[in-house]
XYZ file of C-alpha atoms in Angstrom:
667
model
C -6.135 6.634 -30.227
C -7.430 9.189 -27.713
C -9.660 8.174 -24.844
C -12.010 10.834 -23.553
C -15.094 11.029 -21.377
C -17.240 14.061 -20.838
C -17.553 15.272 -17.265
C -20.406 13.690 -15.271
C -20.771 10.843 -17.769
C -21.621 7.488 -16.179
C -19.210 4.876 -17.538
C -20.693 1.855 -15.768
C -23.464 0.878 -13.398
C -24.191 -2.548 -11.961
C -27.240 -4.452 -13.110
C -30.059 -5.003 -10.641
C -29.040 -8.665 -10.435
C -25.492 -7.728 -9.448
C -26.752 -5.214 -6.905
C -29.048 -7.788 -5.335
C -26.116 -10.219 -4.951
C -23.772 -7.576 -3.546
C -22.309 -8.048 -0.099
C -23.236 -4.455 0.720
C -26.888 -5.182 -0.061
C -26.798 -8.193 2.247
C -25.261 -6.093 5.017
C -27.942 -3.407 4.661
C -30.602 -6.143 4.758
C -28.972 -7.496 7.937
C -29.017 -4.039 9.535
C -32.697 -3.731 8.776
C -33.718 -7.102 10.190
C -31.245 -7.358 13.090
C -30.962 -3.704 14.138
C -34.111 -2.114 12.777
C -32.057 0.312 10.653
C -33.463 1.177 7.227
C -30.683 2.401 4.918
C -31.949 3.593 1.544
C -28.653 4.609 -0.103
C -24.893 4.014 0.295
C -24.513 7.697 1.233
C -27.045 7.309 4.037
C -25.212 4.199 5.220
C -21.873 6.066 5.225
C -23.336 8.937 7.216
C -24.690 6.542 9.859
C -21.348 4.699 9.991
C -19.424 7.849 10.959
C -22.096 9.504 13.103
C -22.647 6.316 15.121
C -19.102 4.999 15.038
C -19.358 2.475 17.880
C -22.643 1.086 16.569
C -21.145 0.678 13.099
C -18.012 -1.215 14.155
C -20.008 -3.286 16.624
C -22.290 -4.267 13.718
C -19.288 -5.289 11.587
C -18.050 -7.516 14.417
C -21.461 -9.187 14.684
C -22.256 -9.332 10.969
C -18.890 -10.891 10.081
C -19.042 -13.200 13.115
C -15.581 -12.311 14.398
C -14.213 -15.155 16.482
C -12.769 -14.233 19.868
C -11.851 -16.262 22.938
C -12.746 -13.318 25.184
C -15.511 -10.804 24.430
C -14.997 -7.055 24.396
C -16.384 -4.899 27.164
C -16.353 -1.625 25.229
C -16.140 -0.860 21.502
C -14.189 2.414 21.781
C -12.630 4.048 24.840
C -12.250 7.551 23.389
C -12.758 9.314 20.067
C -9.724 11.548 20.604
C -6.765 10.884 18.298
C -4.171 9.657 18.894
C -5.059 7.328 21.740
C -8.290 5.650 20.619
C -8.461 2.116 22.029
C -10.763 -0.349 20.302
C -12.678 -3.433 21.502
C -11.317 -3.361 25.019
C -10.971 -6.796 26.618
C -11.311 -8.826 23.405
C -8.770 -11.587 22.745
C -8.458 -13.147 19.306
C -6.042 -14.233 16.588
C -5.753 -13.037 12.978
C -4.656 -16.434 11.650
C -7.535 -18.193 13.366
C -9.946 -15.928 11.498
C -8.219 -16.925 8.248
C -8.497 -20.674 8.761
C -12.156 -20.543 9.688
C -12.599 -20.543 5.905
C -10.523 -23.665 5.179
C -12.314 -25.782 2.584
C -11.668 -28.431 -0.041
C -13.929 -26.607 -2.512
C -11.304 -24.144 -3.780
C -7.588 -23.406 -3.380
C -6.311 -20.901 -0.844
C -3.487 -19.644 -3.077
C -2.643 -19.545 -6.756
C 1.050 -18.828 -7.221
C 3.108 -17.944 -10.293
C 6.462 -16.339 -11.017
C 8.476 -15.546 -14.121
C 10.233 -18.900 -13.879
C 7.487 -21.135 -12.463
C 4.117 -21.980 -13.931
C 0.850 -21.451 -12.084
C 0.331 -23.793 -9.149
C -2.330 -24.259 -6.514
C -1.909 -24.361 -2.759
C -4.919 -25.954 -1.096
C -6.343 -24.732 2.184
C -5.210 -28.006 3.768
C -1.648 -27.576 2.475
C -1.555 -23.967 3.633
C -2.796 -24.844 7.101
C -0.317 -27.702 7.519
C 2.658 -25.648 6.387
C 1.688 -22.688 8.555
C 1.485 -25.095 11.485
C 4.939 -26.522 10.758
C 6.583 -23.113 10.388
C 4.843 -21.832 13.531
C 6.087 -24.801 15.555
C 9.546 -24.388 14.044
C 9.611 -20.754 15.122
C 8.492 -21.691 18.622
C 11.309 -24.243 18.753
C 13.703 -21.377 17.990
C 12.338 -19.515 20.987
C 10.123 -17.085 19.094
C 7.156 -16.023 21.180
C 4.451 -13.434 21.641
C 5.708 -9.955 20.733
C 8.999 -11.065 19.151
C 9.775 -9.533 15.766
C 10.269 -11.692 12.680
C 11.419 -10.030 9.454
C 11.434 -11.212 5.871
C 13.435 -10.255 2.786
C 11.274 -12.193 0.361
C 9.274 -11.839 -2.857
C 5.518 -12.208 -3.255
C 5.451 -15.977 -2.799
C 3.599 -18.741 -1.006
C 6.459 -18.912 1.492
C 5.922 -15.239 2.386
C 2.231 -15.842 3.144
C 2.994 -19.011 5.109
C 5.686 -17.325 7.199
C 3.453 -14.329 7.928
C 0.497 -16.460 9.020
C 2.802 -18.552 11.183
C 3.991 -15.395 12.941
C 0.435 -14.176 13.440
C -0.646 -17.537 14.847
C 1.951 -17.434 17.645
C 1.533 -13.727 18.372
C 4.882 -12.668 16.890
C 5.154 -9.398 14.948
C 5.889 -9.536 11.211
C 7.726 -7.114 8.941
C 8.813 -7.538 5.329
C 10.795 -5.890 2.539
C 10.899 -6.840 -1.126
C 14.209 -8.166 -2.526
C 14.501 -5.217 -4.900
C 15.225 -3.051 -1.854
C 18.930 -2.329 -1.507
C 20.790 -3.185 1.681
C 20.667 0.307 3.183
C 16.907 0.602 2.782
C 16.358 -2.779 4.415
C 18.742 -2.102 7.299
C 17.140 1.310 7.911
C 13.831 -0.502 8.404
C 14.643 -3.781 10.119
C 17.345 -2.500 12.428
C 14.839 -0.306 14.233
C 12.686 -3.189 15.457
C 15.476 -5.586 16.578
C 14.244 -8.822 14.975
C 15.114 -12.279 16.268
C 14.521 -14.243 13.037
C 15.067 -13.378 9.384
C 13.441 -15.141 6.421
C 15.445 -14.519 3.249
C 15.775 -15.710 -0.325
C 19.066 -16.365 -2.105
C 17.968 -14.560 -5.257
C 15.047 -13.844 -7.523
C 14.160 -13.426 -11.178
C 12.924 -10.159 -12.640
C 12.541 -9.148 -16.280
C 14.114 -12.437 -17.304
C 17.269 -11.912 -15.252
C 18.583 -13.782 -12.232
C 19.453 -11.406 -9.394
C 21.778 -12.774 -6.712
C 20.898 -11.684 -3.166
C 23.259 -13.925 -1.201
C 25.801 -11.175 -0.517
C 23.007 -8.774 0.455
C 21.565 -11.300 2.891
C 25.018 -11.816 4.405
C 25.359 -8.045 4.905
C 21.878 -7.876 6.360
C 22.673 -10.583 8.892
C 25.756 -8.672 9.992
C 23.729 -5.477 10.396
C 21.090 -7.169 12.586
C 22.907 -8.342 15.723
C 19.686 -9.405 17.463
C 19.098 -12.265 14.977
C 19.054 -15.768 16.413
C 18.457 -17.556 13.145
C 18.161 -16.889 9.442
C 15.838 -19.142 7.446
C 16.989 -19.416 3.839
C 14.357 -20.038 1.172
C 16.242 -21.416 -1.868
C 14.793 -19.648 -4.892
C 17.427 -19.480 -7.617
C 20.592 -21.229 -6.483
C 21.414 -24.670 -5.152
C 20.560 -24.946 -1.469
C 23.532 -24.858 0.927
C 24.126 -27.713 3.321
C 21.869 -27.486 6.345
C 24.765 -27.712 8.795
C 27.125 -25.364 6.931
C 26.222 -22.454 9.203
C 24.725 -22.970 12.656
C 23.017 -19.579 12.441
C 20.946 -20.615 9.412
C 18.192 -23.062 8.677
C 16.657 -24.098 5.383
C 12.955 -23.600 4.697
C 12.421 -27.341 4.320
C 13.823 -27.883 7.807
C 11.033 -25.751 9.239
C 8.468 -27.706 7.232
C 9.667 -30.892 8.951
C 8.184 -29.765 12.271
C 4.822 -31.010 13.534
C 2.032 -29.364 11.541
C -0.514 -28.996 14.337
C -1.654 -25.374 14.239
C -2.646 -23.574 17.428
C -3.473 -19.927 17.962
C -2.122 -17.597 20.621
C -4.983 -15.494 21.943
C -3.802 -11.898 22.028
C -5.374 -8.564 22.882
C -7.224 -6.720 20.124
C -4.458 -4.083 19.984
C -1.558 -6.582 20.018
C 1.031 -5.771 17.286
C 0.431 -7.756 14.086
C 3.056 -6.203 11.839
C 5.318 -3.233 11.292
C 5.017 -1.266 8.058
C 7.230 1.658 7.092
C 6.760 5.166 5.840
C 8.661 6.327 2.801
C 11.384 8.015 4.830
C 10.872 11.591 3.618
C 12.396 13.077 6.757
C 15.099 10.826 8.167
C 14.662 7.140 8.871
C 11.403 5.545 7.694
C 8.773 5.587 10.418
C 8.143 2.087 11.801
C 4.327 1.946 11.857
C 2.841 -0.659 14.201
C -0.687 -1.923 13.512
C -2.762 -4.324 15.573
C -4.097 -7.833 15.049
C -7.681 -6.823 15.759
C -7.586 -3.449 14.030
C -6.246 -4.848 10.772
C -8.533 -7.880 10.927
C -11.644 -5.742 11.315
C -10.635 -3.049 8.801
C -9.622 -5.525 6.094
C -12.762 -7.609 6.513
C -14.868 -4.448 6.265
C -13.086 -3.044 3.235
C -12.639 -6.265 1.261
C -16.115 -7.641 1.958
C -18.172 -4.460 1.641
C -16.114 -2.140 -0.593
C -14.376 -4.692 -2.857
C -17.368 -7.082 -2.770
C -15.052 -10.074 -2.305
C -16.857 -13.404 -2.119
C -15.475 -16.884 -1.328
C -15.677 -17.908 -4.982
C -13.570 -14.942 -6.121
C -9.971 -15.125 -7.254
C -8.387 -11.934 -5.960
C -5.130 -10.494 -7.288
C -3.266 -7.262 -6.728
C 0.067 -6.624 -8.391
C 2.365 -5.824 -5.499
C 5.553 -6.732 -3.696
C 6.055 -7.568 -0.028
C 7.383 -4.037 0.469
C 4.040 -2.358 -0.265
C 0.956 -2.344 1.972
C -1.117 -3.738 -0.893
C 0.569 -7.103 -0.233
C -0.829 -7.030 3.289
C -4.277 -6.123 1.947
C -4.038 -8.883 -0.671
C -3.303 -11.468 2.034
C -6.350 -10.092 3.823
C -8.454 -11.715 1.105
C -8.006 -14.949 3.073
C -9.986 -13.370 5.929
C -13.119 -13.521 3.770
C -12.340 -16.971 2.380
C -11.510 -16.200 -1.254
C -8.556 -17.481 -3.274
C -5.697 -15.004 -3.495
C -3.327 -14.935 -6.465
C 0.385 -14.238 -5.940
C 2.748 -13.151 -8.704
C 6.502 -12.608 -8.452
C 7.953 -10.817 -11.436
C 7.872 -7.793 -13.672
C 4.543 -6.515 -15.015
C 6.341 -5.799 -18.306
C 8.012 -9.167 -18.921
C 8.037 -10.607 -21.483
C 5.853 -7.658 -22.507
C 3.388 -5.195 -21.012
C 0.577 -7.732 -21.342
C 2.051 -10.032 -18.688
C -0.551 -9.255 -16.041
C -3.459 -9.558 -18.462
C -2.154 -12.990 -19.413
C -2.135 -13.898 -15.721
C -5.750 -12.722 -15.399
C -6.657 -15.138 -18.189
C -4.523 -18.029 -16.938
C -5.588 -17.851 -13.288
C -9.229 -16.994 -13.939
C -8.896 -13.844 -11.846
C -12.209 -12.190 -11.009
C -10.920 -9.094 -9.169
C -7.671 -7.647 -10.515
C -5.895 -4.809 -8.742
C -2.966 -2.802 -10.038
C -1.517 0.693 -10.034
C -2.891 3.603 -12.014
C 0.590 3.861 -13.525
C 0.324 0.383 -15.037
C -3.077 1.125 -16.549
C -1.890 4.382 -18.111
C 1.245 2.614 -19.397
C -0.976 0.016 -21.090
C -3.045 2.826 -22.577
C 0.038 4.606 -23.916
C 1.380 1.340 -25.332
C -1.797 1.040 -27.389
C -2.695 -2.481 -26.264
C -6.250 -3.801 -26.250
C -6.472 -6.618 -23.669
C -10.045 -7.445 -24.679
C -8.840 -8.509 -28.134
C -5.890 -10.566 -26.937
C -6.990 -12.274 -23.717
C -10.014 -14.129 -22.414
C -11.288 -11.900 -19.633
C -14.729 -13.444 -19.225
C -14.320 -14.135 -15.485
C -12.973 -10.672 -14.690
C -15.712 -8.659 -12.959
C -13.799 -5.887 -11.187
C -10.630 -3.879 -11.762
C -8.992 -2.051 -8.864
C -6.683 0.936 -9.261
C -4.540 2.654 -6.636
C -1.135 4.176 -5.953
C -1.849 7.473 -7.706
C -4.888 9.151 -9.269
C -6.145 7.443 -12.435
C -6.905 10.192 -14.979
C -10.284 10.292 -16.741
C -8.753 9.040 -19.995
C -7.503 6.020 -18.050
C -11.060 5.265 -16.984
C -12.207 5.548 -20.601
C -9.420 3.266 -21.807
C -10.495 0.559 -19.361
C -14.054 0.531 -20.700
C -13.011 0.691 -24.357
C -9.961 -1.587 -24.336
C -10.495 -3.984 -21.424
C -14.172 -4.690 -20.864
C -17.435 -2.771 -21.035
C -19.182 -4.688 -18.263
C -16.536 -4.141 -15.627
C -16.616 -2.477 -12.229
C -13.642 -0.087 -12.122
C -13.039 0.623 -8.452
C -10.406 3.244 -7.774
C -9.213 3.438 -4.161
C -6.923 5.673 -2.107
C -5.558 5.295 1.393
C -2.145 4.689 2.808
C 0.429 2.546 4.532
C -0.442 4.486 7.688
C -3.739 2.570 8.020
C -2.982 -0.293 5.580
C -6.300 0.291 3.883
C -8.258 2.886 1.938
C -10.069 5.968 3.167
C -12.014 6.238 -0.082
C -12.939 3.486 -2.512
C -15.604 1.600 -4.354
C -19.240 0.749 -3.893
C -20.749 -1.723 -6.318
C -24.127 -0.092 -5.705
C -22.955 3.243 -7.174
C -22.197 4.325 -10.759
C -18.627 4.873 -12.005
C -17.728 8.360 -13.243
C -14.524 9.096 -15.155
C -11.718 10.300 -12.899
C -13.702 9.857 -9.687
C -13.532 7.503 -6.716
C -17.034 6.351 -5.940
C -17.372 6.944 -2.204
C -15.841 7.430 1.207
C -15.150 4.208 3.097
C -17.607 3.142 5.754
C -16.454 4.185 9.198
C -13.957 6.670 7.735
C -15.072 10.241 8.431
C -13.233 11.780 5.485
C -13.499 15.516 4.879
C -11.658 18.177 2.869
C -10.270 21.119 4.841
C -9.560 24.491 3.307
C -6.654 26.689 4.439
C -8.646 27.836 7.467
C -9.429 24.278 8.553
C -13.051 24.442 7.445
C -14.792 21.458 5.881
C -15.593 22.111 2.193
C -17.437 20.368 -0.655
C -16.723 20.832 -4.356
C -13.404 22.479 -3.470
C -9.902 21.041 -3.306
C -8.658 20.738 0.250
C -6.526 18.711 2.634
C -7.743 15.152 3.184
C -8.509 14.767 6.874
C -10.080 12.053 9.027
C -12.291 13.359 11.835
C -12.836 10.065 13.690
C -10.502 7.154 14.542
C -10.192 3.954 12.501
C -9.307 0.582 14.101
C -6.308 0.118 11.789
C -4.648 3.435 12.602
C -1.173 2.935 14.114
C -1.210 1.831 17.733
C 2.241 3.450 17.949
C 5.501 4.014 16.098
C 8.407 1.831 17.103
C 10.930 3.650 19.330
C 8.513 6.532 19.896
C 7.751 6.024 23.610
C 6.108 9.398 24.176
C 4.187 9.261 20.880
C 5.609 12.584 19.744
C 6.612 11.402 16.272
C 3.188 9.836 15.764
C 1.495 13.057 16.850
C 3.710 15.224 14.653
C 3.098 12.992 11.628
C -0.700 13.226 11.574
C -2.176 15.463 14.278
C 0.071 18.506 14.718
C -1.691 20.540 12.009
C -5.238 19.896 13.247
C -5.197 18.597 16.867
C -7.536 15.634 17.225
C -7.874 15.294 13.446
C -5.766 13.139 11.134
C -4.125 15.063 8.270
C -3.071 12.633 5.572
C -1.174 14.730 3.029
C -3.420 14.333 -0.041
C -5.321 16.979 -1.966
C -8.941 15.853 -2.165
C -12.216 17.128 -3.552
C -15.553 15.812 -2.321
C -18.335 16.215 -4.854
C -21.896 17.014 -3.871
C -22.933 13.501 -4.939
C -20.496 11.884 -2.495
C -17.751 10.866 -4.907
C -14.108 11.778 -4.444
C -11.339 13.219 -6.626
C -7.723 12.906 -5.474
C -5.450 15.620 -6.862
C -2.118 14.256 -5.682
C 0.126 14.599 -2.662
C 0.130 17.753 -0.641
C 3.480 16.939 0.926
C 6.855 16.116 -0.609
C 6.566 12.326 -0.762
C 7.560 10.950 -4.153
C 4.771 8.775 -5.555
C 5.998 7.193 -8.763
C 3.990 4.539 -10.610
C 2.077 3.811 -7.431
C 5.234 3.311 -5.351
C 5.704 5.857 -2.594
C 9.271 6.703 -1.783
C 11.022 9.109 0.501
C 13.408 11.770 -0.647
C 15.716 11.218 2.315
C 16.604 7.740 1.050
C 17.602 9.226 -2.285
C 19.647 11.941 -0.603
C 21.514 9.485 1.592
C 22.516 7.475 -1.472
C 23.299 10.270 -3.940
C 25.172 12.472 -1.489
C 27.350 9.551 -0.494
C 29.039 9.914 -3.881
C 32.240 11.995 -3.637
C 31.264 14.146 -6.605
C 27.901 15.237 -5.111
C 27.743 17.954 -2.456
C 23.977 18.392 -2.166
C 20.782 17.274 -3.903
C 17.028 17.730 -4.148
C 14.391 15.523 -5.755
C 10.724 16.149 -6.515
C 7.874 14.290 -8.179
C 5.398 16.196 -10.319
C 1.953 14.892 -11.315
C 1.089 16.035 -14.847
C -2.043 15.907 -17.023
C -2.811 12.559 -18.589
C -1.287 10.543 -15.766
C 2.328 11.446 -16.587
C 4.840 11.783 -13.762
C 8.109 13.685 -13.839
C 10.873 13.023 -11.335
C 13.954 15.253 -11.733
C 16.980 15.066 -9.460
C 18.943 18.274 -8.871
C 22.568 17.960 -7.769
C 25.216 20.370 -6.569
C 28.624 19.081 -7.659
C 31.963 19.357 -5.890
C 34.126 22.244 -7.100
C 31.344 23.202 -9.542
C 32.550 20.538 -11.948
C 30.429 19.944 -15.082
C 27.777 17.233 -15.043
C 29.032 14.493 -17.363
C 27.104 11.603 -18.901
C 29.415 9.295 -16.984
C 28.405 10.847 -13.652
C 24.709 10.733 -14.552
C 25.059 7.029 -15.269
C 26.923 6.550 -12.002
C 24.176 8.306 -10.018
C 21.402 6.280 -11.630
C 23.280 3.013 -11.213
C 23.893 3.741 -7.537
C 20.210 4.475 -6.916
C 19.128 1.382 -8.841
C 21.462 -1.005 -7.033
C 21.490 0.511 -3.553
C 17.806 1.258 -3.095
C 15.474 0.280 -5.952
C 14.921 0.824 -9.701
C 11.878 2.929 -8.738
C 14.231 5.590 -7.359
C 16.023 6.275 -10.647
C 15.134 9.852 -11.727
C 13.900 10.809 -15.166
C 16.677 13.365 -15.482
C 19.610 14.721 -13.488
C 20.154 18.503 -13.480
C 23.185 20.313 -12.093
C 22.468 23.464 -10.055
C 24.664 25.844 -8.108
C 22.824 25.609 -4.804
C 19.826 23.904 -3.171
C 17.387 26.414 -1.610
C 16.872 25.873 2.123
C 14.842 27.326 4.952
C 16.441 29.118 7.860
C 16.321 25.862 9.776
C 18.164 24.067 6.974
C 15.282 22.170 5.356
C 15.329 21.684 1.604
C 12.517 23.387 -0.273
C 10.976 20.273 -1.812
C 7.326 21.320 -1.774
C 7.921 24.893 -3.009
C 10.097 23.625 -5.881
C 7.419 21.086 -6.782
C 4.835 23.876 -6.825
C 7.035 25.862 -9.229
C 6.970 22.923 -11.643
C 3.202 22.716 -11.255
C 2.968 26.316 -12.459
C 2.392 28.239 -9.258
C 3.851 31.727 -9.016
C 7.235 32.100 -7.258
C 5.801 34.696 -4.883
C 3.284 32.198 -3.541
C 5.445 29.105 -3.192
C 7.964 30.501 -0.703
C 8.735 33.618 1.248
C 12.326 34.624 0.626
C 12.498 35.951 4.180
C 12.263 32.381 5.414
C 15.184 31.162 3.271
C 18.806 30.970 4.297
C 19.874 31.377 0.649
C 17.018 33.102 -1.195
C 19.023 33.650 -4.407
C 19.218 29.862 -4.859
C 15.520 29.847 -5.721
C 16.112 31.902 -8.881
C 17.799 29.061 -10.739
C 14.889 26.730 -9.981
C 12.393 29.350 -11.134
C 14.214 29.540 -14.479
C 14.344 25.725 -14.871
C 10.663 25.351 -13.930
C 9.643 28.113 -16.336
C 11.482 26.389 -19.170
C 9.885 23.076 -18.232
C 6.403 24.558 -18.167
C 6.932 26.179 -21.565
C 7.584 22.775 -23.100
C 5.187 21.037 -20.647
C 7.114 17.889 -20.204
C 8.764 17.307 -23.551
C 11.444 15.449 -21.626
C 9.090 13.719 -19.193
C 9.635 10.000 -18.671
C 6.781 7.533 -18.275
């Protein structure tokens, strides 16, 4: 069945009753009665929020009643980026904001995995266990500013350990257990952690995956570790005294459960997230306690319309920023739902079954999962009870218009489909939903409050109704306070501000419509973005080129009509040997086991040479543009190439691909 919506067709609009109950309506009412500000439309509210930036964020602090032991003396020191310093003088604690909402009326967590049925964790249980783990960490000597890392799945233990770190002022960082050892070491080694939380194994797609050897390697690669806390997940727990450098999770839970909160500066490091590693090691992105607290409260309360009675779920792992945003649901007092497992096990309806079982009201997933459900021909509305579901979030990549149509025909007609787009760099969204606005096929409803999003043309001019570079003209509180091991801030500057000084360039193609909605056209840089998982080409190169048969390689990701995505890997082989099926299998197996299954290409193609610039850089973006149908003359100047003839082979391959338009494309 084909799903199609005509351009400019409204697919959904909230009823007047829903609009009256919306958090955004309440906030606008508050602005009117507390500040004397009359906002007639969401667009007018957005304009005020970016034109009067300090007034807006000051109002969020007051409206959400942010708790702080010391007040701020100034909202924003400077508007220049990088270098903006927010809420100067304020001292607070992220975890303290979370537990302001502790109640016996509803659970804090609902937790399920492939092997364990749904269980509740009450607010009281969560608070006690966070207190015990925090006191256990303090007993190990962990203090303010120390780094604690975790190699764990999306579990209650992950949330507990993170909140414990936040409560004592330590800095958290996590990777999912499907990350191979090299990827984890490349991330954690940079920040010199003192404690590691790790699981012994996990279950995915019905299989048990042993991680004990990986954890042992990881411990050897992190010489700054004082202790490793093992969370038994699959295998029998080892004896507590078998290794003096390890503790068991239950040993931490035996500590006193009194929870206290270290009062830290607004810009104190909360966690370290990582870029995809496109050029060298992944960037270690440091974000602040106060900046994340304020941004997540704003986005989840006003743009996702999260209420305390909601049950909020996003399909994610601990290696994706959406896990951090999901945990942020606790900041507004709702119940968050955690799931550890494959979205396709035992079948593609697994997540819809979870929506039914857990009574999820706001369900977030990737655009790739929604389009996969559409292509599989399933109709969740006919199979599952989705009566409590009121909103569906989509991110990771653009959801095509037919995906929007499928949601309203196959999932639920009275459903708010809120597509969002942002990045790990700010751990939030620049553009997203507004329950007060209609939903149009293929469009994101609005720009986020406080985010001065514009589209720049090639001359750096702001444009509307044209595709341009997504830029941010004013600072956001959750922007990185710095990159780890970047003392002069040069890498931070080069990553976002070198193209347009004082303006953040994000790397997305964006179109702003004249009605204020947004269309994302894909990445403007070379980052691979497959099924909502961003990945860096350099990680693939380091793995593939470590094979003795492979001399050089290049990988691209190509967004295609209908939500399809094509990821070919080009390899130059030693002594020009032929590319055998055995070697293809070897390459894919190495990528799957060393890094992640998400890095396995759709196809492997042997070429004679990889085209490079005079400075030695691989031509990822130009090759991608060839596959998108752009003319060879426009994608690269041969005068800038060290081996211009190498481009000819890629032109021929791309031309053949375009003629068949993805007959060999994987899903």
